[in-house]
PDB file of C-alpha atoms in Angstrom:
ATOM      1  CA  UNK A  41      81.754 111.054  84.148  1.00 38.00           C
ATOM      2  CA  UNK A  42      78.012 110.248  84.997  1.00 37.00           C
ATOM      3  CA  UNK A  43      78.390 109.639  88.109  1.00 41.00           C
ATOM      4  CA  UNK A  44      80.120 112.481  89.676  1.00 43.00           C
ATOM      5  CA  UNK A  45      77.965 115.323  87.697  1.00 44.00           C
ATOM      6  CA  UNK A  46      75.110 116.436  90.090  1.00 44.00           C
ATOM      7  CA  UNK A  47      73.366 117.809  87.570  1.00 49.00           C
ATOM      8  CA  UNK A  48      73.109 115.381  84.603  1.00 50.00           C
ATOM      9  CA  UNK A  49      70.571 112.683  84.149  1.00 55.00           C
ATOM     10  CA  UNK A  50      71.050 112.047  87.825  1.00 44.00           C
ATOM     11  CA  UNK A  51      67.702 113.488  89.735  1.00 63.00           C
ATOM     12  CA  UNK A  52      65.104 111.444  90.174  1.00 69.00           C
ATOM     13  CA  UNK A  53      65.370 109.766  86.552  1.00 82.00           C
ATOM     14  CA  UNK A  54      68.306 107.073  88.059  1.00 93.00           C
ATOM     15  CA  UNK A  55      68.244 104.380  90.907  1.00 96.00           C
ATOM     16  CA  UNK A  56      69.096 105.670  94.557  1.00 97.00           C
ATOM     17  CA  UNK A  57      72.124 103.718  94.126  1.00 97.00           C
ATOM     18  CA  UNK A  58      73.127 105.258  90.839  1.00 97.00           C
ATOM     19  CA  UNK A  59      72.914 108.753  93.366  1.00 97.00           C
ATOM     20  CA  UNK A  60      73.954 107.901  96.885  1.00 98.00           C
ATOM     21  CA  UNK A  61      76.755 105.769  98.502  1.00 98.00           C
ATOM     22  CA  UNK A  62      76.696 105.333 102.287  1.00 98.00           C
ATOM     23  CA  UNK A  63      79.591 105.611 104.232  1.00 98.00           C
ATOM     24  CA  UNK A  64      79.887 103.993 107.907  1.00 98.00           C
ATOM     25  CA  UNK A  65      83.011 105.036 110.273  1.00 98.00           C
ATOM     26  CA  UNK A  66      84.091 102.614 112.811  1.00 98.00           C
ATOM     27  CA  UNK A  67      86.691 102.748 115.460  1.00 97.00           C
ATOM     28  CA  UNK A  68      88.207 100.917 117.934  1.00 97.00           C
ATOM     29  CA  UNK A  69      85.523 100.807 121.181  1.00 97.00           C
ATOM     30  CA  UNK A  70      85.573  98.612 123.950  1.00 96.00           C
ATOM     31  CA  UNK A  71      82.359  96.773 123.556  1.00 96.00           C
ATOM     32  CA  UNK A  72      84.680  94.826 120.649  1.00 97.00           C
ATOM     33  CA  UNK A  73      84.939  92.641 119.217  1.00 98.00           C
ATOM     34  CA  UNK A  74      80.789  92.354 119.424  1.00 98.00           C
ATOM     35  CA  UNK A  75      79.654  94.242 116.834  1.00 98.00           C
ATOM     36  CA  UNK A  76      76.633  94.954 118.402  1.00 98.00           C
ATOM     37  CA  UNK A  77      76.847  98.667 118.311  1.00 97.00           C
ATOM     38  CA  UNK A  78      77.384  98.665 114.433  1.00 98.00           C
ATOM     39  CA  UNK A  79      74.586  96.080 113.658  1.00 98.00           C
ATOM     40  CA  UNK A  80      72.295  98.807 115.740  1.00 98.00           C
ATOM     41  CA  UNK A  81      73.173 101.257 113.193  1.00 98.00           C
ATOM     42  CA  UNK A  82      72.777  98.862 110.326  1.00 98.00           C
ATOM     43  CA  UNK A  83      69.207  97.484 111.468  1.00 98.00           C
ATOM     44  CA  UNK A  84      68.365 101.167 111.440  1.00 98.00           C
ATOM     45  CA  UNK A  85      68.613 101.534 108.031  1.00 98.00           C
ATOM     46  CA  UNK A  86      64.897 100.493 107.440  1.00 98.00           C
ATOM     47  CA  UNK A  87      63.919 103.937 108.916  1.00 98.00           C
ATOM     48  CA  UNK A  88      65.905 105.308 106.397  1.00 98.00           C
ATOM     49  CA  UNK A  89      63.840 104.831 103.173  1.00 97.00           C
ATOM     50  CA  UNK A  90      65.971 103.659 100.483  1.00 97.00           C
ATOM     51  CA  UNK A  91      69.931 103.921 101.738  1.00 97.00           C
ATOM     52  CA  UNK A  92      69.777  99.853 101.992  1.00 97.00           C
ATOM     53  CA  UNK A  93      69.820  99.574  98.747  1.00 97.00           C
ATOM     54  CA  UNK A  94      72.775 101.977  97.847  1.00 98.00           C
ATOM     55  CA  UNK A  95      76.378 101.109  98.018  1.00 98.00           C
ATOM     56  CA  UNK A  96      78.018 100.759 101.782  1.00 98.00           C
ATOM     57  CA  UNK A  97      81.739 101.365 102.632  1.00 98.00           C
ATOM     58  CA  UNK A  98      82.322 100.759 105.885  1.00 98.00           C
ATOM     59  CA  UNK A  99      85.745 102.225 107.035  1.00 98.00           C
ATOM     60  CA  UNK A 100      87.285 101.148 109.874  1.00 98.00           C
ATOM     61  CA  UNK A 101      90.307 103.284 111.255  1.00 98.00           C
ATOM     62  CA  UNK A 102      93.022 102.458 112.303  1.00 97.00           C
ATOM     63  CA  UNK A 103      94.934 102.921 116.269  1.00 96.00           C
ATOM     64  CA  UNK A 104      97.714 103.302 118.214  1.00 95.00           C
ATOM     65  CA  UNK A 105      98.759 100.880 119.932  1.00 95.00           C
ATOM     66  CA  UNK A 106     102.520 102.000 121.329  1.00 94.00           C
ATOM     67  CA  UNK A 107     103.779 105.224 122.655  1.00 93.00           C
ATOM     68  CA  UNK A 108     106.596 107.039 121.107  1.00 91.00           C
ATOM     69  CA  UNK A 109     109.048 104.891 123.031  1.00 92.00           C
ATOM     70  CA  UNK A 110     107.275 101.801 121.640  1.00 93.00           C
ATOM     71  CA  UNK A 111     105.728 100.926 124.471  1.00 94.00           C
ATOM     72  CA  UNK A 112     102.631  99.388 124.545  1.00 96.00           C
ATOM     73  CA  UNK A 113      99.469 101.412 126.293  1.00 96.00           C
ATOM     74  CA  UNK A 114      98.473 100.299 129.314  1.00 94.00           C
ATOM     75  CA  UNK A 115      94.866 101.951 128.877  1.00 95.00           C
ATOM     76  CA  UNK A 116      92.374 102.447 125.869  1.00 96.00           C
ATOM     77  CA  UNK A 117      91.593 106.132 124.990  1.00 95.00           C
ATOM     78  CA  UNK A 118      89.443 105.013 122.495  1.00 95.00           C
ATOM     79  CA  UNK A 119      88.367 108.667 121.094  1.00 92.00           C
ATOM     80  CA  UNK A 120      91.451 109.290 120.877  1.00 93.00           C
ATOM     81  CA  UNK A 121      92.349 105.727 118.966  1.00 94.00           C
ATOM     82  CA  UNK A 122      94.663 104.454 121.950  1.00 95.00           C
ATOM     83  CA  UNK A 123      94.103 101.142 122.363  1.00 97.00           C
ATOM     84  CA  UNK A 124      95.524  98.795 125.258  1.00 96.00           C
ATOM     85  CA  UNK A 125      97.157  95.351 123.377  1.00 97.00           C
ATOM     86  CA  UNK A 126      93.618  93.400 124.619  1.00 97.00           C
ATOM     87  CA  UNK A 127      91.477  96.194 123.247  1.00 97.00           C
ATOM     88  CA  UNK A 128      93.944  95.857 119.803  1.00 97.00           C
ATOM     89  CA  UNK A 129      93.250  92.478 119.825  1.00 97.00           C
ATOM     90  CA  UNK A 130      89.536  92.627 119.990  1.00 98.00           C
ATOM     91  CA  UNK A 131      89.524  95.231 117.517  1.00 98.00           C
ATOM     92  CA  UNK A 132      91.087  92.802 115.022  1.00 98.00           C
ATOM     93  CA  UNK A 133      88.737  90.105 115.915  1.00 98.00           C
ATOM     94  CA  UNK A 134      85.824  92.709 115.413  1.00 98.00           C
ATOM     95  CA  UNK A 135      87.224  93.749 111.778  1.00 98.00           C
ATOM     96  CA  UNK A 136      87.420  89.761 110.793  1.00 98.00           C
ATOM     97  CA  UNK A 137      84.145  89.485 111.125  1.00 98.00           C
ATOM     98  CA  UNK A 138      83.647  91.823 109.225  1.00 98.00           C
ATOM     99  CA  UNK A 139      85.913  91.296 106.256  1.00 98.00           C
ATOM    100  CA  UNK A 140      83.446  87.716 106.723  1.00 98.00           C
ATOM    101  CA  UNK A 141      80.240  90.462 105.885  1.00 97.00           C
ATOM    102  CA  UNK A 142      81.674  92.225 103.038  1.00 98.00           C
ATOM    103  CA  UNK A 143      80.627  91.585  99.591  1.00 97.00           C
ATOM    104  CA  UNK A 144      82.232  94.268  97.292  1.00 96.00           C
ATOM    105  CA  UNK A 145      80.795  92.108  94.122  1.00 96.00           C
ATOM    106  CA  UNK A 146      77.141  92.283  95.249  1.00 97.00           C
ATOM    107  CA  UNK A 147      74.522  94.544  94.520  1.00 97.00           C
ATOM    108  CA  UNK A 148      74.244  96.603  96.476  1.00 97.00           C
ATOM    109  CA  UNK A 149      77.916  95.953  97.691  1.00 98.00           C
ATOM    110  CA  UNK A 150      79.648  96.116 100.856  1.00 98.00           C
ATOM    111  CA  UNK A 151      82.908  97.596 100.741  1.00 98.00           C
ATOM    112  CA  UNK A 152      85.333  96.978 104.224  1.00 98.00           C
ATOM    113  CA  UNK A 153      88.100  99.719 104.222  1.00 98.00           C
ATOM    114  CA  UNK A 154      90.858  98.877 106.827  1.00 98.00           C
ATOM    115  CA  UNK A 155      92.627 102.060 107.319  1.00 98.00           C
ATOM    116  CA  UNK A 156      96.722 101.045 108.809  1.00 95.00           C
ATOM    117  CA  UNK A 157      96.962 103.819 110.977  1.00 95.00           C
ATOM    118  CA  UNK A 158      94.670 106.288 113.016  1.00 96.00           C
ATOM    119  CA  UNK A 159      93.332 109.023 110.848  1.00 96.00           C
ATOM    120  CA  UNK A 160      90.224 110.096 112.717  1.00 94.00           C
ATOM    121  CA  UNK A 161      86.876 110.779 111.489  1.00 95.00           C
ATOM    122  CA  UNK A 162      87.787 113.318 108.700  1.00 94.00           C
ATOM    123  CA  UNK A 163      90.222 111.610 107.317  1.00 96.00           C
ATOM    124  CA  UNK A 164      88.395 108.471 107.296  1.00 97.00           C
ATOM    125  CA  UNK A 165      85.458 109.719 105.603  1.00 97.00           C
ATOM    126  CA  UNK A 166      88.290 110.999 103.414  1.00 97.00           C
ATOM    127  CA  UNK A 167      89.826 107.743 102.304  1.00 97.00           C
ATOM    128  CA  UNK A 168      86.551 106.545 102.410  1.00 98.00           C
ATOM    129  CA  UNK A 169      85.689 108.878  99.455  1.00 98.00           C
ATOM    130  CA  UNK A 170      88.131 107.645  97.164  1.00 97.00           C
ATOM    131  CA  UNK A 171      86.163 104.072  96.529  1.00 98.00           C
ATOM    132  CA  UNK A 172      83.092 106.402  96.038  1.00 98.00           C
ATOM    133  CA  UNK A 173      81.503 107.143  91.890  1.00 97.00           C
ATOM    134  CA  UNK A 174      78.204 108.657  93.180  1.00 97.00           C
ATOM    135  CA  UNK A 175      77.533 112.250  93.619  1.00 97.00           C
ATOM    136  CA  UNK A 176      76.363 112.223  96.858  1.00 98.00           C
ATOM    137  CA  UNK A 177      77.108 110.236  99.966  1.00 98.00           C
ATOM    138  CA  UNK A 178      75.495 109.695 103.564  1.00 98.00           C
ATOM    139  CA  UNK A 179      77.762 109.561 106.382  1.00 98.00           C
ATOM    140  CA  UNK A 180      77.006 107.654 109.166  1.00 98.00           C
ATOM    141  CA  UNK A 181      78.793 106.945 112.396  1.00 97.00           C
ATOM    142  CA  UNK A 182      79.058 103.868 113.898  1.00 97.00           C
ATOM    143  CA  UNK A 183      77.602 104.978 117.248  1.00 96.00           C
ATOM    144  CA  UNK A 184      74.517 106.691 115.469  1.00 96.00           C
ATOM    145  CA  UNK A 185      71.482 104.954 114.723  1.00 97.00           C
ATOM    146  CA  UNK A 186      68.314 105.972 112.978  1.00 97.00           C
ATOM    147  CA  UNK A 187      66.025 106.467 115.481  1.00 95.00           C
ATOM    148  CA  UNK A 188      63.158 107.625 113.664  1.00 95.00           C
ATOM    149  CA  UNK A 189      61.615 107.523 109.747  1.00 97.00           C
ATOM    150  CA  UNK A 190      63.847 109.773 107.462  1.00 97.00           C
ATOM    151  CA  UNK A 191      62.742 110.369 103.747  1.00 97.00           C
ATOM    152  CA  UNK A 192      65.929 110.359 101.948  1.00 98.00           C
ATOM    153  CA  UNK A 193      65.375 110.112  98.407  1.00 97.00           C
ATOM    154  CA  UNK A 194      62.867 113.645  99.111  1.00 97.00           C
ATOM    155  CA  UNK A 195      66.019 115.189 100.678  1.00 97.00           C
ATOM    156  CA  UNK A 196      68.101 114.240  98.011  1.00 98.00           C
ATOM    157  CA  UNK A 197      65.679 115.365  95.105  1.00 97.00           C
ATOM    158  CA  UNK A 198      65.738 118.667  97.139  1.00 97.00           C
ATOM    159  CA  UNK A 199      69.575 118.739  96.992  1.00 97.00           C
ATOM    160  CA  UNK A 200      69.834 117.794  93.458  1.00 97.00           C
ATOM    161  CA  UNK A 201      67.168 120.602  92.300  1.00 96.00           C
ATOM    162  CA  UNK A 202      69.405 123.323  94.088  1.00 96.00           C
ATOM    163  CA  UNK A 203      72.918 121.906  94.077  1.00 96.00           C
ATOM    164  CA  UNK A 204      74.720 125.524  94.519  1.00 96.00           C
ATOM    165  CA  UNK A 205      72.302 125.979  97.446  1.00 95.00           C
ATOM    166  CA  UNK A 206      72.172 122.619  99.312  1.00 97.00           C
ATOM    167  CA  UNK A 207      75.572 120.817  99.457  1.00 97.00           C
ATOM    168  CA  UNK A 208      74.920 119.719 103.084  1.00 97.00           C
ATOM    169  CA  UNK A 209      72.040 118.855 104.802  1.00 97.00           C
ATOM    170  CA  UNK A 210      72.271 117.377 108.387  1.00 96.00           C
ATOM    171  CA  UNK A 211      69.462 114.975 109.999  1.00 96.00           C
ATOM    172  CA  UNK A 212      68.328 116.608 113.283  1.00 91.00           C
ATOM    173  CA  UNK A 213      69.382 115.569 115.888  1.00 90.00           C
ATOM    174  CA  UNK A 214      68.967 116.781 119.972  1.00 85.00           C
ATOM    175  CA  UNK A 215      72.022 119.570 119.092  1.00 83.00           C
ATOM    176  CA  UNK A 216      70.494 120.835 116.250  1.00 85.00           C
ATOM    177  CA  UNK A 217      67.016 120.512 116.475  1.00 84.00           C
ATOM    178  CA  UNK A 218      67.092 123.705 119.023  1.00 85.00           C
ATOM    179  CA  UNK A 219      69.354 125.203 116.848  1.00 86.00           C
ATOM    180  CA  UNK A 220      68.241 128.366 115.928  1.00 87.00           C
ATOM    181  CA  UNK A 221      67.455 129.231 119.124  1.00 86.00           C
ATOM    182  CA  UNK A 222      71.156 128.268 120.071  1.00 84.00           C
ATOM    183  CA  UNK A 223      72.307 130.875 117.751  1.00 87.00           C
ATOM    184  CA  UNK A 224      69.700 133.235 118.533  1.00 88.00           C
ATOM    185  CA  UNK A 225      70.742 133.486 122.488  1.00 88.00           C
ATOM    186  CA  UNK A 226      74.682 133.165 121.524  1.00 86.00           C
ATOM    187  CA  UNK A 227      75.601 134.861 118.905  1.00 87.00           C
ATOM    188  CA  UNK A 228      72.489 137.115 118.566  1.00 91.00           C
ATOM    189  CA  UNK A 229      71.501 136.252 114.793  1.00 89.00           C
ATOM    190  CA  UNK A 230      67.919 134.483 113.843  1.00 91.00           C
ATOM    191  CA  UNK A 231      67.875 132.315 111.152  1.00 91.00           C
ATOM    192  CA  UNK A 232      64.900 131.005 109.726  1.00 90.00           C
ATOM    193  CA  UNK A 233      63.645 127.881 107.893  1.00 92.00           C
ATOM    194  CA  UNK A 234      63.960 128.225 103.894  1.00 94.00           C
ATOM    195  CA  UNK A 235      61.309 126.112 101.498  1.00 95.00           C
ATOM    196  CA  UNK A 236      63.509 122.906 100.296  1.00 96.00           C
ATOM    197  CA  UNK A 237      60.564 121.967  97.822  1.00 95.00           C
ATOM    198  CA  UNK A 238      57.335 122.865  97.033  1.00 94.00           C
ATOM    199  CA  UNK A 239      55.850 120.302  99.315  1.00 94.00           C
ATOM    200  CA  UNK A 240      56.555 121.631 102.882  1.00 96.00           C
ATOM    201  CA  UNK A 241      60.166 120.342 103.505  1.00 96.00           C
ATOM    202  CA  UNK A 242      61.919 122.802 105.042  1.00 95.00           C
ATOM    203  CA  UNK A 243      65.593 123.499 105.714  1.00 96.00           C
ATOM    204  CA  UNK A 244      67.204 125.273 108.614  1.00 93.00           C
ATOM    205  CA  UNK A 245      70.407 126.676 108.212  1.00 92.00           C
ATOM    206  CA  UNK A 246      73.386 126.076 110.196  1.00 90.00           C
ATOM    207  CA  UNK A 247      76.293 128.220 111.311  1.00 87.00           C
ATOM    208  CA  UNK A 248      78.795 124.880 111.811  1.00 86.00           C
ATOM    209  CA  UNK A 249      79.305 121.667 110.398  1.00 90.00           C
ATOM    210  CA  UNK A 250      77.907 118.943 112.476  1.00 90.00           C
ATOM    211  CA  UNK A 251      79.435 115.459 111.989  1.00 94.00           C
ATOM    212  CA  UNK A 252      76.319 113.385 112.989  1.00 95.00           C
ATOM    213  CA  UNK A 253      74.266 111.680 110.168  1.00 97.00           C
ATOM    214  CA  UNK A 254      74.171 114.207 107.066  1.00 97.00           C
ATOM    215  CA  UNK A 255      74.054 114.006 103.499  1.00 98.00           C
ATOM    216  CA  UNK A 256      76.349 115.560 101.191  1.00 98.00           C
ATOM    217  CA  UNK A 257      78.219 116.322  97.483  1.00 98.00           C
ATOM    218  CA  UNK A 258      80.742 114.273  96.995  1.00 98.00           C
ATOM    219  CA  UNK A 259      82.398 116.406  95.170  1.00 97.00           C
ATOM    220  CA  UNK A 260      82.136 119.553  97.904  1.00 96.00           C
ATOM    221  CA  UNK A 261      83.869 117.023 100.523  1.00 96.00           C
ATOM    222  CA  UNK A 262      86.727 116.449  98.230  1.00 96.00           C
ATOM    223  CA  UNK A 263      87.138 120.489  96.370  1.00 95.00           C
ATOM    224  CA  UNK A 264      85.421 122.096  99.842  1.00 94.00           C
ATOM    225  CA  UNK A 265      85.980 120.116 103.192  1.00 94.00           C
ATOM    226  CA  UNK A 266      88.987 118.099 102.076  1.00 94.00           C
ATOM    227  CA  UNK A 267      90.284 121.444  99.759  1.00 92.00           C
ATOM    228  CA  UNK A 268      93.909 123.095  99.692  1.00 89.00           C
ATOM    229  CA  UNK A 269      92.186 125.464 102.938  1.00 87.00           C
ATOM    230  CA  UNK A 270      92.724 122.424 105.070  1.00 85.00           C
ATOM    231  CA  UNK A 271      89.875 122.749 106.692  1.00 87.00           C
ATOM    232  CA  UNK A 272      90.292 119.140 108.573  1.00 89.00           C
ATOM    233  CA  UNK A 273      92.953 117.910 110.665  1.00 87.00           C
ATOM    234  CA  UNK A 274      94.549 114.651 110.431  1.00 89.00           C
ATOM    235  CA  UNK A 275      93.211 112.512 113.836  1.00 88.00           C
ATOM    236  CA  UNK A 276      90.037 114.714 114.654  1.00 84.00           C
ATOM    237  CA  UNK A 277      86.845 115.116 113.715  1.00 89.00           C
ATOM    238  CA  UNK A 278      85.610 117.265 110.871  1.00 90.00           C
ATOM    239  CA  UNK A 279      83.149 119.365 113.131  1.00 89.00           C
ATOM    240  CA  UNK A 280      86.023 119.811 115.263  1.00 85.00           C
ATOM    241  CA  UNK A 281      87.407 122.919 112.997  1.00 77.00           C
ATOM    242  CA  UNK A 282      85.071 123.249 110.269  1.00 77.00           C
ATOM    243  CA  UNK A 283      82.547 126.092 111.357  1.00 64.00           C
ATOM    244  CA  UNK A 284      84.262 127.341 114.603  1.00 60.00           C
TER     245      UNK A 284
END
């Protein structure tokens, strides 16, 4: 199978799209059914060089709406997919619109997965990996847009040149940007930087998953993250466990 071999003709020889599929979690929020917060995220894209013209699944989870008794919430927990019956409702109205946007047959497609009950994050990226044939993905949350120029095809070369050494690679964010001094004062180990190619990029390693905007092997989410360890809970988030 071409497409799920990291190291076949797959490196720089093929189309981004032939290489990388992004993935975009939503959830039930209250700002619905605008979907403001997710067009944020997709307008960001141009600081991402390339991803708009890979593949896009956009998962949307699902929520609870009734207690065990049946009984409809009376208020929205929303990171914990509890939804009151107007947030529901909004939430519905939100994922029409965008069941209006996608365009599975296009290239590059938009895929809408509509997931029937709450799964969380994990799991969602999970299902979400099933409609993917590339051998790497980007995950993106809803709630997290680019905020300044990222070179991903150069991060993905560097990936695909050392695929038993980088199966992860997280965009920095606030958290991890001070991160080896985090680990430094905490846990009392120093990490340093290692070459990623031979043109300055530099990786810094990291002692726990973070579930923020990172790149990834397909195939270690499915034999690795989403393995027989169970590694992931069903209804949380992947950082959550993984790395604690």
């Amino acid at each position: 199978d071409q497409a799920c071999g990291a190291n076949d003709k797959t490196s720089s020889e093929l189309p981004l799209r032939k290489r990388l599929t992004v993935i975009l979690t939503t959830s039930a929020v209250g700002r619905h059914p605008s979907t403001d917060l997710l067009d944020e995220v997709l307008a960001s894209f141009q600081l991402a060089e390339g991803i708009q013209s890979c593949d896009l699944i956009i998962v949307c989870d699902g929520c609870r709406t009734a207690d065990e008794k049946g009984e409809a919430y009376r208020n929205s927990k929303f990171r914990a997919g509890i939804v009151d019956p107007a947030s529901a409702v909004n939430y519905e109205a939100y994922k029409a619109i965008l069941r209006e946007r996608a365009a599975p047959k296009a290239v590059p497609a938009v895929r809408l997965l509509e997931l029937d009950s709450r799964q969380g994050f994990g799991f969602a990226v999970k299902a979400a990996l099933e409609l993917v044939t590339t051998p790497y993905v980007i995950v993106v949350q809803h709630d997290r847009p680019f905020t300044r120029p990222a070179n991903i095809p150069r991060l993905l070369e560097a990936m695909e040149n050392a695929p038993d050494r980088f199966k992860y690679v997280g965009l920095p964010t606030s958290t991890t940007s001070g991160h080896r001094y985090h680990v430094l004062s905490k846990y009392g180990l120093r990490i340093d930087a290692v070459p990623a190619d031979d043109k300055g990029l530099e990786f810094v390693p990291l002692v726990q998953w973070y579930d923020s905007t990172h790149l990834c092997q397909t195939e270690h989410y499915r034999k690795f993250v989403f393995g027989p360890r169970k590694l992931v809970v069903r209804g949380g988030f992947i950082e959550d466990k993984l790395g604690q």
